[in-house]
PDB file of C-alpha atoms in Angstrom:
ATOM      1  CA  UNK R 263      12.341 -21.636   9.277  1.00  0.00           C
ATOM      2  CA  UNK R 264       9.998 -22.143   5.944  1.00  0.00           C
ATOM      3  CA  UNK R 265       7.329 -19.899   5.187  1.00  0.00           C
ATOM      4  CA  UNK R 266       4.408 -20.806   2.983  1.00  0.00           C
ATOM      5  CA  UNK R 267       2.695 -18.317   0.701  1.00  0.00           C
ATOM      6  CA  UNK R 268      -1.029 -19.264   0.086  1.00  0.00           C
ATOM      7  CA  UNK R 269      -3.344 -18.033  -2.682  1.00  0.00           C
ATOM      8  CA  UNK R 270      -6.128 -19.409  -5.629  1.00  0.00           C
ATOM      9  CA  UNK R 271      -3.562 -20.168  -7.465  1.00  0.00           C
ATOM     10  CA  UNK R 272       0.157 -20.589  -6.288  1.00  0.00           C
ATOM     11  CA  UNK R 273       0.997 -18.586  -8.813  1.00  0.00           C
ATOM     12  CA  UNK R 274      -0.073 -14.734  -8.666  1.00  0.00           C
ATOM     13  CA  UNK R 275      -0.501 -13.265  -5.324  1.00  0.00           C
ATOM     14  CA  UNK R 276       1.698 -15.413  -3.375  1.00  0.00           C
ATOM     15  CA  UNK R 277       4.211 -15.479  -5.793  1.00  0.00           C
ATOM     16  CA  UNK R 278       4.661 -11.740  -5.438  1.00  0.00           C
ATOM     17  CA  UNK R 279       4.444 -12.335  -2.015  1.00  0.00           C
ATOM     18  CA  UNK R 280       7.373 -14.453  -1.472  1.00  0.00           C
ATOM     19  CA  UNK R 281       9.380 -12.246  -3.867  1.00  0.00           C
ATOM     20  CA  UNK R 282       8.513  -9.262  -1.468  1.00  0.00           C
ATOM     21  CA  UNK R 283       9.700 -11.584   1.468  1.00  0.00           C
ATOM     22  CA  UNK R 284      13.129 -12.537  -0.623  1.00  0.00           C
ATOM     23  CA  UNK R 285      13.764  -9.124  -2.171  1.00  0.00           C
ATOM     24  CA  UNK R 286      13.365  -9.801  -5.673  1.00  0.00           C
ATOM     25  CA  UNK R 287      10.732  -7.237  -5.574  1.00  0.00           C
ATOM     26  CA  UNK R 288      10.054  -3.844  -3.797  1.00  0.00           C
ATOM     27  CA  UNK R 289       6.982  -2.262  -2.397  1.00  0.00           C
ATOM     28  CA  UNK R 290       7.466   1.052  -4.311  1.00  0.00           C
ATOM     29  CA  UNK R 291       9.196   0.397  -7.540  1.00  0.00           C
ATOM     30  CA  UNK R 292       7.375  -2.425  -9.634  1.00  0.00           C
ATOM     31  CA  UNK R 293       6.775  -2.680 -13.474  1.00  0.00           C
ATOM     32  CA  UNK R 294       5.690  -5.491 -15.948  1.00  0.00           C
ATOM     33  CA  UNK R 295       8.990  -6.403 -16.546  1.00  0.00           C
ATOM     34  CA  UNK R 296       9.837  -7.115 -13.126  1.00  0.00           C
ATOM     35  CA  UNK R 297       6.560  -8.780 -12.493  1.00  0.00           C
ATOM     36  CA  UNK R 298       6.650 -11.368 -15.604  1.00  0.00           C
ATOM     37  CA  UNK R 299      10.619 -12.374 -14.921  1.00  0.00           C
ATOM     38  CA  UNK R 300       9.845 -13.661 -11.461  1.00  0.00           C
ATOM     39  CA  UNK R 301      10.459 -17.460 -10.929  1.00  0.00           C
ATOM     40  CA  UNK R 302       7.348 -19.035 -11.046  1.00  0.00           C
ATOM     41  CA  UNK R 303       4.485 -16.490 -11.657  1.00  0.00           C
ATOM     42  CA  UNK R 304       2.130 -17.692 -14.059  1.00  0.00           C
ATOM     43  CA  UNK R 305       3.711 -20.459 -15.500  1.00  0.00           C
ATOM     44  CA  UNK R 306       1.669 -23.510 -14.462  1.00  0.00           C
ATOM     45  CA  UNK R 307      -2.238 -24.004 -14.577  1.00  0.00           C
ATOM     46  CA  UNK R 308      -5.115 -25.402 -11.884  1.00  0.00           C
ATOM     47  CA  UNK R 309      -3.871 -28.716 -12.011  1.00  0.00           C
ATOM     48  CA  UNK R 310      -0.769 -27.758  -9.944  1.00  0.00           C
ATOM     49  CA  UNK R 311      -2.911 -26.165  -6.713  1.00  0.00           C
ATOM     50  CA  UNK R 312      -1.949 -27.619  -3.713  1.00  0.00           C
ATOM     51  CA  UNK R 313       1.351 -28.696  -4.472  1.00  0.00           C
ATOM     52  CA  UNK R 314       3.719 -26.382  -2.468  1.00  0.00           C
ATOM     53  CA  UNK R 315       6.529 -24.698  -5.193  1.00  0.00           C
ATOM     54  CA  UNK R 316      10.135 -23.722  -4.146  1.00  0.00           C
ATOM     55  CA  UNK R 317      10.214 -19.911  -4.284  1.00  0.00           C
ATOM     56  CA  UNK R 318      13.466 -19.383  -2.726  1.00  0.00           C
ATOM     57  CA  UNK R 319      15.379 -18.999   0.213  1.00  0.00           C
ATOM     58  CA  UNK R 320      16.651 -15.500   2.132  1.00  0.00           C
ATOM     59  CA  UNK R 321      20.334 -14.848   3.193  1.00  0.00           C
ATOM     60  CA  UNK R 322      19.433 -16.621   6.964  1.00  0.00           C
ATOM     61  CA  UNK R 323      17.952 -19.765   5.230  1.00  0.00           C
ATOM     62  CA  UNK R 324      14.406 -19.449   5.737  1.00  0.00           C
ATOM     63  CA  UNK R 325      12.907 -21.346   2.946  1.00  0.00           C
ATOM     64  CA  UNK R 326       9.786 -19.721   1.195  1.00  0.00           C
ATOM     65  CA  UNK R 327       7.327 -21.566  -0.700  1.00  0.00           C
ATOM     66  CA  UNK R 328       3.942 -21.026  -2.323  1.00  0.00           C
ATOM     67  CA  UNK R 329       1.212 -23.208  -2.669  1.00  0.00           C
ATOM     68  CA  UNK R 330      -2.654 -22.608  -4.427  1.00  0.00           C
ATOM     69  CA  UNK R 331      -5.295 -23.180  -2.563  1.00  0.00           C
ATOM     70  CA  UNK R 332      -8.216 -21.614  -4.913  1.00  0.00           C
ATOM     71  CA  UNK R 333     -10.878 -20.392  -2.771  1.00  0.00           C
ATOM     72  CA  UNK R 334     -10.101 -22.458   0.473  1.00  0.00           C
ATOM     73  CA  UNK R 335      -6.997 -20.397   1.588  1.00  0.00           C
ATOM     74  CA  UNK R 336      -8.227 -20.253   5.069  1.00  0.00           C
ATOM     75  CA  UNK R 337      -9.197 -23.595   5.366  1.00  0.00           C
ATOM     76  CA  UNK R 338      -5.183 -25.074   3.895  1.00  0.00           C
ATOM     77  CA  UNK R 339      -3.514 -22.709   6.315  1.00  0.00           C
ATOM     78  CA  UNK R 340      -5.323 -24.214   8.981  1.00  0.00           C
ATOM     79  CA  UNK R 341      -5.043 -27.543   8.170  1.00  0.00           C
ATOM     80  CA  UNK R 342      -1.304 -26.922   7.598  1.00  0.00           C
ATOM     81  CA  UNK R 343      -0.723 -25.537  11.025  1.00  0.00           C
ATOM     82  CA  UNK R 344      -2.916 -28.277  13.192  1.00  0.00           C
ATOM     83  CA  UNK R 345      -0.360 -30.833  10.494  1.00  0.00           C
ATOM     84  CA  UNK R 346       2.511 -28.725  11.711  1.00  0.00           C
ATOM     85  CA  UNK R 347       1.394 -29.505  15.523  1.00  0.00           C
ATOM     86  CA  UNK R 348       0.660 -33.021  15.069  1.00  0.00           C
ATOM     87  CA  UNK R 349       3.843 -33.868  13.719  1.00  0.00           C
ATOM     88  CA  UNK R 350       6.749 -31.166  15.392  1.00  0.00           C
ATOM     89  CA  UNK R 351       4.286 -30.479  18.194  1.00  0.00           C
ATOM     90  CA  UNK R 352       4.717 -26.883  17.626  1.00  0.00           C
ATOM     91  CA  UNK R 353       4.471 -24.508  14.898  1.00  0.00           C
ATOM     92  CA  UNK R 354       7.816 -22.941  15.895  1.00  0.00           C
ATOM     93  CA  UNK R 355       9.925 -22.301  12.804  1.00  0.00           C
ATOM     94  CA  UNK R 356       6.924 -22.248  10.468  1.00  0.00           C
ATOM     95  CA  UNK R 357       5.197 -19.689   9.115  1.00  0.00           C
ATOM     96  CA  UNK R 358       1.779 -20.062   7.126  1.00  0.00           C
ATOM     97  CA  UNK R 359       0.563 -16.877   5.316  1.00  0.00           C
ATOM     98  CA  UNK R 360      -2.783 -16.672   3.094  1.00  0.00           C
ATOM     99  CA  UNK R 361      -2.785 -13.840   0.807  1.00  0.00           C
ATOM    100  CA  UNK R 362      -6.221 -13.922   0.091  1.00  0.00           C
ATOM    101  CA  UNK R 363      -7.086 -11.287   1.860  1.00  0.00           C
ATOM    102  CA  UNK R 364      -4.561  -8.887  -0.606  1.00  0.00           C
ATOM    103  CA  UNK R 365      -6.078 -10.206  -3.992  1.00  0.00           C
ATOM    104  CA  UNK R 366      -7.492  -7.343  -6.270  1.00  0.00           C
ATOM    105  CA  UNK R 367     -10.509  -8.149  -8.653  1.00  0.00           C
ATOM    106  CA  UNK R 368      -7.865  -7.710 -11.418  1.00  0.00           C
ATOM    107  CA  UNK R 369      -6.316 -10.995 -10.506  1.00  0.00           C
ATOM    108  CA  UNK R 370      -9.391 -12.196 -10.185  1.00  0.00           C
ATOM    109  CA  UNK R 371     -10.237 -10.933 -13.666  1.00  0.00           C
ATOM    110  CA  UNK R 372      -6.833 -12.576 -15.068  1.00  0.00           C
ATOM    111  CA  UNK R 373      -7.804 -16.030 -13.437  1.00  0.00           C
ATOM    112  CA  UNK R 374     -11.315 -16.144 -15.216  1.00  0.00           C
ATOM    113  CA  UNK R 375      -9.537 -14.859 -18.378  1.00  0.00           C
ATOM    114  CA  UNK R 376      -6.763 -17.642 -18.225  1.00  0.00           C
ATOM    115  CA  UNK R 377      -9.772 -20.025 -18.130  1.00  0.00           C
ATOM    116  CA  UNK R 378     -11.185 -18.939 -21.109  1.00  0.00           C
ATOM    117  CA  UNK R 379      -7.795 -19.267 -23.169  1.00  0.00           C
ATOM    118  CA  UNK R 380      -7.064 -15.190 -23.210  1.00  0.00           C
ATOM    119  CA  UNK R 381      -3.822 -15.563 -22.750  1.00  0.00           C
ATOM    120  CA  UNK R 382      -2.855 -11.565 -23.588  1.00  0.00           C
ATOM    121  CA  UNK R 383      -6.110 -10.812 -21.519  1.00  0.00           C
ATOM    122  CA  UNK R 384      -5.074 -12.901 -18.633  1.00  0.00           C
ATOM    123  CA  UNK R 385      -1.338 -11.513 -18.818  1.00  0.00           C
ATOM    124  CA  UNK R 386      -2.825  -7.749 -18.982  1.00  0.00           C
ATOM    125  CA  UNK R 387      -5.335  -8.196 -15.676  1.00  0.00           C
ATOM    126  CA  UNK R 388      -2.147 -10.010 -13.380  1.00  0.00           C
ATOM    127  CA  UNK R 389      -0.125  -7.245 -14.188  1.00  0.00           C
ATOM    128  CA  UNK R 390      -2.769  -4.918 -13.252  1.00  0.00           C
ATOM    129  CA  UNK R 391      -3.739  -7.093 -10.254  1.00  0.00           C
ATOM    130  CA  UNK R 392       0.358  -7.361  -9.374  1.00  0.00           C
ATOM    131  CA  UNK R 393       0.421  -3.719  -9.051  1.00  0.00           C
ATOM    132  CA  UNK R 394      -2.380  -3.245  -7.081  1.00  0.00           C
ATOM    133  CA  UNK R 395      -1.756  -5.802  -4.707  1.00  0.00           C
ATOM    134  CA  UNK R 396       2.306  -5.253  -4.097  1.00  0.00           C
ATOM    135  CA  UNK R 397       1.720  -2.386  -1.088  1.00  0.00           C
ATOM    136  CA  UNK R 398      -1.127  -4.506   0.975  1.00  0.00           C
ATOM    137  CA  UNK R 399       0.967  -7.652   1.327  1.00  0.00           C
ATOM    138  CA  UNK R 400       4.120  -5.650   1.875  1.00  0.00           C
ATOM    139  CA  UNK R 401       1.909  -4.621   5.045  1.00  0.00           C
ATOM    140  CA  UNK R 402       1.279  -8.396   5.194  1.00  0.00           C
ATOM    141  CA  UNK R 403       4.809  -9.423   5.352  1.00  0.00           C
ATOM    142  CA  UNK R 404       5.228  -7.066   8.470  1.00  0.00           C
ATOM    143  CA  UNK R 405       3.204  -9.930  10.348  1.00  0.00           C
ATOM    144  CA  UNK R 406       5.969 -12.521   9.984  1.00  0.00           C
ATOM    145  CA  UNK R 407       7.568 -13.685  12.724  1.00  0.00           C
ATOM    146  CA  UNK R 408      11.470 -13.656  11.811  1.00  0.00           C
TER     147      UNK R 408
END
């Protein structure tokens, strides 16, 4: 099975995502530290969305990935699942999650910041927006077929 993350970036939200999905982070205990050693979260910029990243796989194999999308999230994770069924026929064994609907304005905040070169800024509002966001897509993992 392979399960995509999606979100603006590829790098916040679904990134905490897929460590929620492979264990590297829980629901109820999460600090900066945690947050900022996690493979892949903030690291690359805009020019990466909509390349799918390598986030890991869990102890049955599934492979998890996450991909940016900025604000058409929706719209990839459609488009990914009618590409699923045009090439397998089926969706079966693929799993296509958009996290938009679990983004905090803090992310949001850290995103514009970023833009604007505010690196400490930036750093401060995804932390915030990490936090914040951690128990609604643990609720969102709960829809994944496994």
């Amino acid at each position: 099975m392979k399960v995509f993350f999606i979100c603006r970036s590829g790098h916040h939200t679904s990134v905490i995502a897929a460590s929620l999905y492979l264990g590297r982070l829980t629901e109820t205990k999460i600090n900066i530290k945690d947050i900022f050693s996690l493979p892949g979260f903030d690291e690359t910029d805009f020019r990466e969305t909509g390349r799918p990243f390598f986030a890991g796989a869990d102890c049955s194999g599934t492979e998890v990935y996450t991909i940016g999308a900025l604000s058409f999230g929706s719209l990839l994770k459609k488009a990914a699942n009618e590409m699923i069924k045009l090439f397998n026929g089926t969706t079966t064994g693929w799993q296509v999650i958009d996290t938009s609907s679990c983004v905090s304005r803090w992310t949001v905040w850290g995103l514009r910041a970023k833009r604007l070169h505010l690196r400490f800024l930036a750093k401060a509002f995804f932390c915030l927006g990490a936090i914040k966001e951690t128990r609604r897509l643990a609720g969102l993992l709960k829809t994944i077929d496994n």
